[in-house]
Amino acid sequence: MELPLNFYPAHKLNKMLRQKQVSASEIVDAVICAIDKAEARMHAYLRVESKEMAQAAAGFDSKSDALAKNGSISDFCAIPIAIKDNICTKGITTTCASKILSNYIPVYDATVIKRLKAAGYILSGKANMDEFAMGSSNENSYFGPVKNPWDLERVPGGSSGGPAASVAAGTAICSLGSDTGGSIRQPASLCGVVGLKPTYGLVSRYGLIAFASSLDQIGPFTRDVEDSARLLNVICGWDENDSTSIGSAEAGSQDYTKYLGCSIKGLKIGVPKELMVKEVDGEVRQKVNEALALAESAGAIVEEISLPSLEYALSVYYIIAPSEASSNLSRFDGVRYGYRNRDAATLRQMYKKSRAQGFGPEVKRRIMIGTYSLSAGYYDAYYEKAQRVRTLIINDFNNAFKKYDVLISPTSPSTAFRIGEKAGDPLKMYMSDICTIPVNLAGIPAISIPAGLSSEGLPVGLQIIADTLREDNIFRMAHALEEAIGFDSHPMYLYK
Amino acid sequence: MVQENKELINDGYETVIGLETHVELSTATKMFCGCALSFGAEPNSCTCPVCLGHPGTLPVINEKAILYAIKIALALNCTVNKYTIFHRKNYFYPDMPKNYQISQYDLPIGSNGYLDVDMGDYTRRVGITRVHLEEDTGKLIHTGSTGRISESASSIVDFNRAGTPLVEIVTEPDIRSAAEAKEYLVALRNLILYLDVSDCSMEEGSLRCDANVSVRPAGSESMGTKTEIKNLNSFRFMQRGLEYEVSRQAGIVSSGGKVIQQTRHYDNVTDTTKPLRTKEEAHDYRYFPEPDLVPIHLDKEQAGKLKEQIPELPGQKSARYISDFGLSLYDAKFLTGDRQYALFFEECMKLYKNAKAVANWLMGDFSALLNKESLNLSESKINAAKLVSMLELIDSGKISSKIAKSVFEEMFYKGTDPAEIIAGSGLEQISDEGELELIIDEVIKSNPGPVAQLKDGKEKAIGFLVGQVMAKTKGKANPRLVNEIILRKIK
Amino acid sequence: MSFISKDDVRHVAKLAELEFDDAETDKITSELDRILGHVAAISKVDTSNVAPTSHTLKISNVFRQDVKKESLSADEALSNAPEEQDGGFLVPKID
């Protein structure tokens, strides 16, 4: 069966647009058609911009001759892209999938949105997510969970469940998500798409509603590695509004597509045994090993290595991330925006009731852990200690990258689990991120690409990790492996 | 030799005061965003998503605020820390856009400095524990009729001020009296005005001071329980508020009671301090390094360059006026007590040699008129050239110093050149000996009595005779010459 | 061994401006206790030779110039206000 337009990667659509083989309206129609058919069952979106998409497409089509003539149909011009609902879009409700922001309308655009707008993108809608990006299954959304398009009884992963599911299901061509402990990579893995967490600081966080400031990064969900490189080109780069953004006004723009199609011969791959933990599913392990074998036949060198501090990564993360979050979420108090409880007679009651009613249980758990870890008497043993162990983890990665070009591991220890399976046990849920978390602690980049389907027909993801600002190695390896693996499945049953 | 750090004991008790001063910097924009600083603007009209604490926003450091803070630290003889970072201070309050304040904790801009406070017969060296930067909060207006928070059912928040750069200066508990506290603040304010980094206006709130006060028995090394005193928003209130608090505490302790650790508010109507809250809850600020900002590294070269930019400070100026211009300590202190006076004085000295004359006019008639008209020296119509002109006219005998007073007044109100004033009004001093002799002869003739007394040796009689000549000449006679001529004629 | 007590939970809730009823307090105390018990593993790690990492980036001295940028209008600033009065954000009695 021929793939409909909404399953094409953006780079292919772009070529067709430029060659006038397809109109923007046709692309948008295909996406809207898919949304009409599948979205109600999936709930990947909190808000779909159907009318605006159609208008934007019509607008593009009316100018396309002129645009084509002066060569300004850039890579993502007229491409429908879904935006995770923790990224501020001016004038369009941005909720973080929380009751406390259910009526919040940003008065400014996030920097990445400004860049996408300049590139001519079309907003398909705001994507569902775990509340305040806290979760690994998208079951923590105030507005209801997202279902995995491959099996609607299963989770898509989290916290960027909506962005991952929409790309997998063809209800968006690509999307933007955010990753603090694996929130792009893990859902990408569970949904069979490509998800990239860039180096910390490479993509501006201005306009990303903060979860954990020293760990958060915005990144792309795409059909393939080429789209990932292209979308990174658009969103990355120094931003004067973000003090933690790398680069400068003078630094030139990057082009990550030049690392596609490169040979991986002689590249050294390290496989950390701490990430091939016993919790990793047999089939996941198998698919990752198959991919490593393909890498070897392409001339790469594969070796098992040990990064001993990684054993503590989960603990370190579940102290640092909630601590920063507890402070970042203090601003949600019903004073200047968001939900306010109307029964309160005094200020303190208003704070407590608004926050108790506005936040979901996982968010409250993390605020409590974070507040505790920072509080008098516990700061040294928890927060500061965790930051010290973090240094050990960073050192382990630094040492590994002296010898190896990339590290490879499973992205998630399992394929998509059932809705409700882990929701009652926070610790069990936290374990879903065991392979992805160490990467955020070190601020290094990592990508998840599909490594195949399990015997149950569920996607398995493979994670490629590189050193700081070595996205070149990420793309080299990811593109080569993608080609070798040849994954080309889509959950077409949704449209039968 | 001025005594240093004198011990002050009152009724067997020693006062221990530490001061915490907040200075609003006079940068063009806020600490972490590009909003303009405003005073009195329409509520919430100088805000942006950053200083409103909107979700997704991030702070970016205003470089000028850092430079200004470093200057203050250097002027206070602090060690400027080569590595400094910001911390988050977490607490909930409606004037806080983020419910955390970006401030500094254990790695402030400057530490371990001092300010020498001249108390007349002794100097108090007040240790400066730290100089750090932070962002200001918004403003609250309480809607009750009294405007008091405890009597209002609601409050309104204006975030225009939120994000304004504040430098916090904390002293060691080295201050030993309310008077010293006041003089410290006067000296600190003057120092900062010299640096031109803040308006330092207590009325407008760009200079705020809170005090920590305790008492202890004379000779004791340990500290008594301290209270924090707020709302000391003028020099006068500061001194009175602290005087009250010290005697309140001494009264409690001497009758065997215990001072309760609490925050108290100075009430200028009753001239007392009152507890702010009956239940004092200690804040747990949960300080941690601000992850949205990166550290600041200051190298020696940069610190050196900044040090060069610091203008001559009051203490140095004062010493120089004494040594180079021969002024008295009192005069030097007066002139350097306000940078505008100091600069005016120095301008005059570029054109003229008699420092004492300049000083006298500045301290006397000039400041009196400025006070009367509530003007700043920089706003007056008199410039250095005009004053010097007038002084030269006095020196050359063209006008008497008495006449000069009215010339000065006209210059002050109209800005006219002194030469013009004199030409126009016939105020020129009569120094022509011939002319004077004629009048003097008349006076001598009509006043035989005093003349006889003078011949007799009663020196005071000359005053009367000179007075007569001055009256006849409507004050224009050169008094020195009149004196000389009378003596010559009589003797 | 218990890592957090109900009293701790009540105290932390106060700091975080959250409130829990008795049943919720019980539940969250046991959840937090489990989580803290797990993360307490880091106490075993020897960190005597390393400094804490608060920033993974190796950049410093990031500043902006003291140049005015356009502010929001008062209307925009108040556009999301749950309650406003006289151009400001209205809050109930401050206690």
PDB file of N, CA and C in Angstrom, chain A residues 84 86 96 129-135 159 178-183 205 208-217 317-329 332 362-363 366-367 430 433 440, chain B residues 56 88 288 291-292:
ATOM      1  N   LYS A  84       4.976  20.451  21.543  1.00  0.00           N
ATOM      2  CA  LYS A  84       4.635  19.990  22.902  1.00  0.00           C
ATOM      3  C   LYS A  84       4.076  21.165  23.701  1.00  0.00           C
ATOM      4  N   ASN A  86       4.396  22.432  26.444  1.00  0.00           N
ATOM      5  CA  ASN A  86       5.166  23.186  27.440  1.00  0.00           C
ATOM      6  C   ASN A  86       6.073  24.200  26.765  1.00  0.00           C
ATOM      7  N   CYS A  96       0.950  22.941  29.595  1.00  0.00           N
ATOM      8  CA  CYS A  96       1.795  21.930  30.256  1.00  0.00           C
ATOM      9  C   CYS A  96       0.956  20.746  30.722  1.00  0.00           C
ATOM     10  N   MET A 129       1.016  15.836  26.804  1.00  0.00           N
ATOM     11  CA  MET A 129       2.266  15.481  27.473  1.00  0.00           C
ATOM     12  C   MET A 129       1.958  15.086  28.901  1.00  0.00           C
ATOM     13  N   ASP A 130       2.962  14.569  29.602  1.00  0.00           N
ATOM     14  CA  ASP A 130       2.816  14.378  31.045  1.00  0.00           C
ATOM     15  C   ASP A 130       2.868  15.762  31.682  1.00  0.00           C
ATOM     16  N   GLU A 131       2.063  15.961  32.700  1.00  0.00           N
ATOM     17  CA  GLU A 131       1.967  17.261  33.358  1.00  0.00           C
ATOM     18  C   GLU A 131       3.341  17.789  33.769  1.00  0.00           C
ATOM     19  N   PHE A 132       3.644  19.019  33.306  1.00  0.00           N
ATOM     20  CA  PHE A 132       4.930  19.653  33.594  1.00  0.00           C
ATOM     21  C   PHE A 132       6.116  18.770  33.236  1.00  0.00           C
ATOM     22  N   ALA A 133       5.928  17.915  32.247  1.00  0.00           N
ATOM     23  CA  ALA A 133       6.996  17.060  31.713  1.00  0.00           C
ATOM     24  C   ALA A 133       7.465  16.024  32.718  1.00  0.00           C
ATOM     25  N   MET A 134       6.625  15.739  33.701  1.00  0.00           N
ATOM     26  CA  MET A 134       7.024  14.767  34.721  1.00  0.00           C
ATOM     27  C   MET A 134       6.310  13.445  34.493  1.00  0.00           C
ATOM     28  N   GLY A 135       7.004  12.529  33.860  1.00  0.00           N
ATOM     29  CA  GLY A 135       6.381  11.220  33.647  1.00  0.00           C
ATOM     30  C   GLY A 135       7.064  10.487  32.520  1.00  0.00           C
ATOM     31  N   SER A 159       7.896  12.156  28.822  1.00  0.00           N
ATOM     32  CA  SER A 159       6.694  12.961  28.935  1.00  0.00           C
ATOM     33  C   SER A 159       6.187  13.485  27.580  1.00  0.00           C
ATOM     34  N   SER A 178      10.408  17.967  24.583  1.00  0.00           N
ATOM     35  CA  SER A 178      11.471  18.372  25.511  1.00  0.00           C
ATOM     36  C   SER A 178      11.944  17.134  26.247  1.00  0.00           C
ATOM     37  N   ASP A 179      13.205  17.187  26.673  1.00  0.00           N
ATOM     38  CA  ASP A 179      13.829  15.999  27.276  1.00  0.00           C
ATOM     39  C   ASP A 179      14.611  16.439  28.502  1.00  0.00           C
ATOM     40  N   THR A 180      14.240  15.903  29.659  1.00  0.00           N
ATOM     41  CA  THR A 180      14.908  16.243  30.914  1.00  0.00           C
ATOM     42  C   THR A 180      15.597  15.023  31.498  1.00  0.00           C
ATOM     43  N   GLY A 181      14.987  13.828  31.278  1.00  0.00           N
ATOM     44  CA  GLY A 181      15.576  12.580  31.755  1.00  0.00           C
ATOM     45  C   GLY A 181      15.342  11.481  30.738  1.00  0.00           C
ATOM     46  N   GLY A 182      14.875  11.894  29.543  1.00  0.00           N
ATOM     47  CA  GLY A 182      14.584  10.912  28.512  1.00  0.00           C
ATOM     48  C   GLY A 182      13.260  11.170  27.815  1.00  0.00           C
ATOM     49  N   SER A 183      12.647  12.318  28.120  1.00  0.00           N
ATOM     50  CA  SER A 183      11.287  12.584  27.641  1.00  0.00           C
ATOM     51  C   SER A 183      11.110  12.759  26.155  1.00  0.00           C
ATOM     52  N   ARG A 205      16.360  27.523  25.617  1.00  0.00           N
ATOM     53  CA  ARG A 205      15.259  27.128  26.503  1.00  0.00           C
ATOM     54  C   ARG A 205      14.292  28.265  26.750  1.00  0.00           C
ATOM     55  N   LEU A 208      10.547  27.584  26.969  1.00  0.00           N
ATOM     56  CA  LEU A 208      10.239  26.216  27.400  1.00  0.00           C
ATOM     57  C   LEU A 208       9.887  26.313  28.875  1.00  0.00           C
ATOM     58  N   ILE A 209       8.664  25.920  29.209  1.00  0.00           N
ATOM     59  CA  ILE A 209       8.251  26.034  30.607  1.00  0.00           C
ATOM     60  C   ILE A 209       9.091  25.059  31.423  1.00  0.00           C
ATOM     61  N   ALA A 210       9.844  25.613  32.352  1.00  0.00           N
ATOM     62  CA  ALA A 210      10.925  24.855  32.977  1.00  0.00           C
ATOM     63  C   ALA A 210      10.460  23.746  33.898  1.00  0.00           C
ATOM     64  N   PHE A 211      11.134  22.619  33.799  1.00  0.00           N
ATOM     65  CA  PHE A 211      10.984  21.518  34.744  1.00  0.00           C
ATOM     66  C   PHE A 211      12.260  21.508  35.574  1.00  0.00           C
ATOM     67  N   ALA A 212      13.371  21.033  34.972  1.00  0.00           N
ATOM     68  CA  ALA A 212      14.650  21.065  35.693  1.00  0.00           C
ATOM     69  C   ALA A 212      15.649  21.835  34.849  1.00  0.00           C
ATOM     70  N   SER A 213      15.966  23.041  35.299  1.00  0.00           N
ATOM     71  CA  SER A 213      16.717  23.987  34.475  1.00  0.00           C
ATOM     72  C   SER A 213      18.064  23.494  33.970  1.00  0.00           C
ATOM     73  N   SER A 214      18.768  22.683  34.749  1.00  0.00           N
ATOM     74  CA  SER A 214      20.111  22.275  34.311  1.00  0.00           C
ATOM     75  C   SER A 214      20.060  21.013  33.456  1.00  0.00           C
ATOM     76  N   LEU A 215      18.828  20.515  33.195  1.00  0.00           N
ATOM     77  CA  LEU A 215      18.695  19.255  32.460  1.00  0.00           C
ATOM     78  C   LEU A 215      17.815  19.362  31.205  1.00  0.00           C
ATOM     79  N   ASP A 216      16.873  20.312  31.205  1.00  0.00           N
ATOM     80  CA  ASP A 216      15.896  20.435  30.108  1.00  0.00           C
ATOM     81  C   ASP A 216      16.557  20.762  28.778  1.00  0.00           C
ATOM     82  N   GLN A 217      16.082  20.144  27.688  1.00  0.00           N
ATOM     83  CA  GLN A 217      16.434  20.595  26.346  1.00  0.00           C
ATOM     84  C   GLN A 217      15.248  20.320  25.429  1.00  0.00           C
ATOM     85  N   TYR A 317      19.424  11.803  39.651  1.00  0.00           N
ATOM     86  CA  TYR A 317      18.391  12.523  38.895  1.00  0.00           C
ATOM     87  C   TYR A 317      17.169  12.800  39.750  1.00  0.00           C
ATOM     88  N   TYR A 318      16.744  11.795  40.509  1.00  0.00           N
ATOM     89  CA  TYR A 318      15.519  11.979  41.294  1.00  0.00           C
ATOM     90  C   TYR A 318      15.730  12.776  42.571  1.00  0.00           C
ATOM     91  N   ILE A 319      16.896  13.389  42.679  1.00  0.00           N
ATOM     92  CA  ILE A 319      17.100  14.432  43.690  1.00  0.00           C
ATOM     93  C   ILE A 319      17.233  15.781  42.989  1.00  0.00           C
ATOM     94  N   ILE A 320      18.095  15.843  41.981  1.00  0.00           N
ATOM     95  CA  ILE A 320      18.367  17.126  41.319  1.00  0.00           C
ATOM     96  C   ILE A 320      17.145  17.640  40.567  1.00  0.00           C
ATOM     97  N   ALA A 321      16.523  16.788  39.748  1.00  0.00           N
ATOM     98  CA  ALA A 321      15.401  17.257  38.936  1.00  0.00           C
ATOM     99  C   ALA A 321      14.244  17.752  39.798  1.00  0.00           C
ATOM    100  N   PRO A 322      13.788  16.999  40.787  1.00  0.00           N
ATOM    101  CA  PRO A 322      12.707  17.526  41.628  1.00  0.00           C
ATOM    102  C   PRO A 322      13.112  18.787  42.391  1.00  0.00           C
ATOM    103  N   SER A 323      14.388  18.878  42.794  1.00  0.00           N
ATOM    104  CA  SER A 323      14.820  20.075  43.526  1.00  0.00           C
ATOM    105  C   SER A 323      14.662  21.305  42.654  1.00  0.00           C
ATOM    106  N   GLU A 324      15.214  21.247  41.459  1.00  0.00           N
ATOM    107  CA  GLU A 324      15.088  22.403  40.561  1.00  0.00           C
ATOM    108  C   GLU A 324      13.625  22.649  40.222  1.00  0.00           C
ATOM    109  N   ALA A 325      12.882  21.571  40.017  1.00  0.00           N
ATOM    110  CA  ALA A 325      11.462  21.710  39.686  1.00  0.00           C
ATOM    111  C   ALA A 325      10.678  22.365  40.818  1.00  0.00           C
ATOM    112  N   SER A 326      10.986  21.990  42.051  1.00  0.00           N
ATOM    113  CA  SER A 326      10.225  22.544  43.178  1.00  0.00           C
ATOM    114  C   SER A 326      10.342  24.059  43.182  1.00  0.00           C
ATOM    115  N   SER A 327      11.509  24.561  42.790  1.00  0.00           N
ATOM    116  CA  SER A 327      11.710  26.002  42.730  1.00  0.00           C
ATOM    117  C   SER A 327      11.062  26.602  41.486  1.00  0.00           C
ATOM    118  N   ASN A 328      11.229  25.928  40.330  1.00  0.00           N
ATOM    119  CA  ASN A 328      10.648  26.428  39.087  1.00  0.00           C
ATOM    120  C   ASN A 328       9.132  26.498  39.144  1.00  0.00           C
ATOM    121  N   LEU A 329       8.509  25.586  39.886  1.00  0.00           N
ATOM    122  CA  LEU A 329       7.055  25.540  39.927  1.00  0.00           C
ATOM    123  C   LEU A 329       6.460  26.404  41.032  1.00  0.00           C
ATOM    124  N   PHE A 332       3.755  29.143  40.192  1.00  0.00           N
ATOM    125  CA  PHE A 332       2.348  28.834  39.934  1.00  0.00           C
ATOM    126  C   PHE A 332       1.590  28.953  41.249  1.00  0.00           C
ATOM    127  N   GLU A 362       1.682  13.342  40.642  1.00  0.00           N
ATOM    128  CA  GLU A 362       3.115  13.153  40.371  1.00  0.00           C
ATOM    129  C   GLU A 362       3.870  14.466  40.556  1.00  0.00           C
ATOM    130  N   VAL A 363       3.270  15.544  40.091  1.00  0.00           N
ATOM    131  CA  VAL A 363       3.901  16.860  40.242  1.00  0.00           C
ATOM    132  C   VAL A 363       4.073  17.180  41.719  1.00  0.00           C
ATOM    133  N   ARG A 366       6.931  15.244  43.275  1.00  0.00           N
ATOM    134  CA  ARG A 366       8.260  15.756  42.938  1.00  0.00           C
ATOM    135  C   ARG A 366       8.544  17.077  43.620  1.00  0.00           C
ATOM    136  N   ILE A 367       7.526  17.928  43.745  1.00  0.00           N
ATOM    137  CA  ILE A 367       7.736  19.182  44.474  1.00  0.00           C
ATOM    138  C   ILE A 367       8.123  18.872  45.917  1.00  0.00           C
ATOM    139  N   TYR A 430       9.777   5.304  37.358  1.00  0.00           N
ATOM    140  CA  TYR A 430      11.050   6.010  37.212  1.00  0.00           C
ATOM    141  C   TYR A 430      12.090   5.129  36.518  1.00  0.00           C
ATOM    142  N   ASP A 433      13.318   5.199  32.737  1.00  0.00           N
ATOM    143  CA  ASP A 433      14.285   6.153  32.197  1.00  0.00           C
ATOM    144  C   ASP A 433      15.720   5.813  32.527  1.00  0.00           C
ATOM    145  N   ASN A 440      21.299  13.252  30.392  1.00  0.00           N
ATOM    146  CA  ASN A 440      20.912  14.615  30.787  1.00  0.00           C
ATOM    147  C   ASN A 440      21.801  15.142  31.898  1.00  0.00           C
TER     148      ASN A 440
ATOM    149  N   GLY B  56       8.508  29.789  31.485  1.00  0.00           N
ATOM    150  CA  GLY B  56       9.382  29.691  30.322  1.00  0.00           C
ATOM    151  C   GLY B  56      10.397  30.806  30.188  1.00  0.00           C
ATOM    152  N   ARG B  88      19.410  31.051  44.211  1.00  0.00           N
ATOM    153  CA  ARG B  88      17.984  31.304  44.375  1.00  0.00           C
ATOM    154  C   ARG B  88      17.651  31.305  45.859  1.00  0.00           C
ATOM    155  N   PHE B 288      20.047  27.561  46.604  1.00  0.00           N
ATOM    156  CA  PHE B 288      20.866  26.691  45.753  1.00  0.00           C
ATOM    157  C   PHE B 288      21.328  27.520  44.564  1.00  0.00           C
ATOM    158  N   PRO B 291      20.492  27.825  38.439  1.00  0.00           N
ATOM    159  CA  PRO B 291      20.907  27.042  37.272  1.00  0.00           C
ATOM    160  C   PRO B 291      20.701  27.781  35.941  1.00  0.00           C
ATOM    161  N   ASP B 292      19.901  28.842  35.939  1.00  0.00           N
ATOM    162  CA  ASP B 292      19.655  29.561  34.686  1.00  0.00           C
ATOM    163  C   ASP B 292      20.728  30.604  34.384  1.00  0.00           C
TER     164      ASP B 292
END
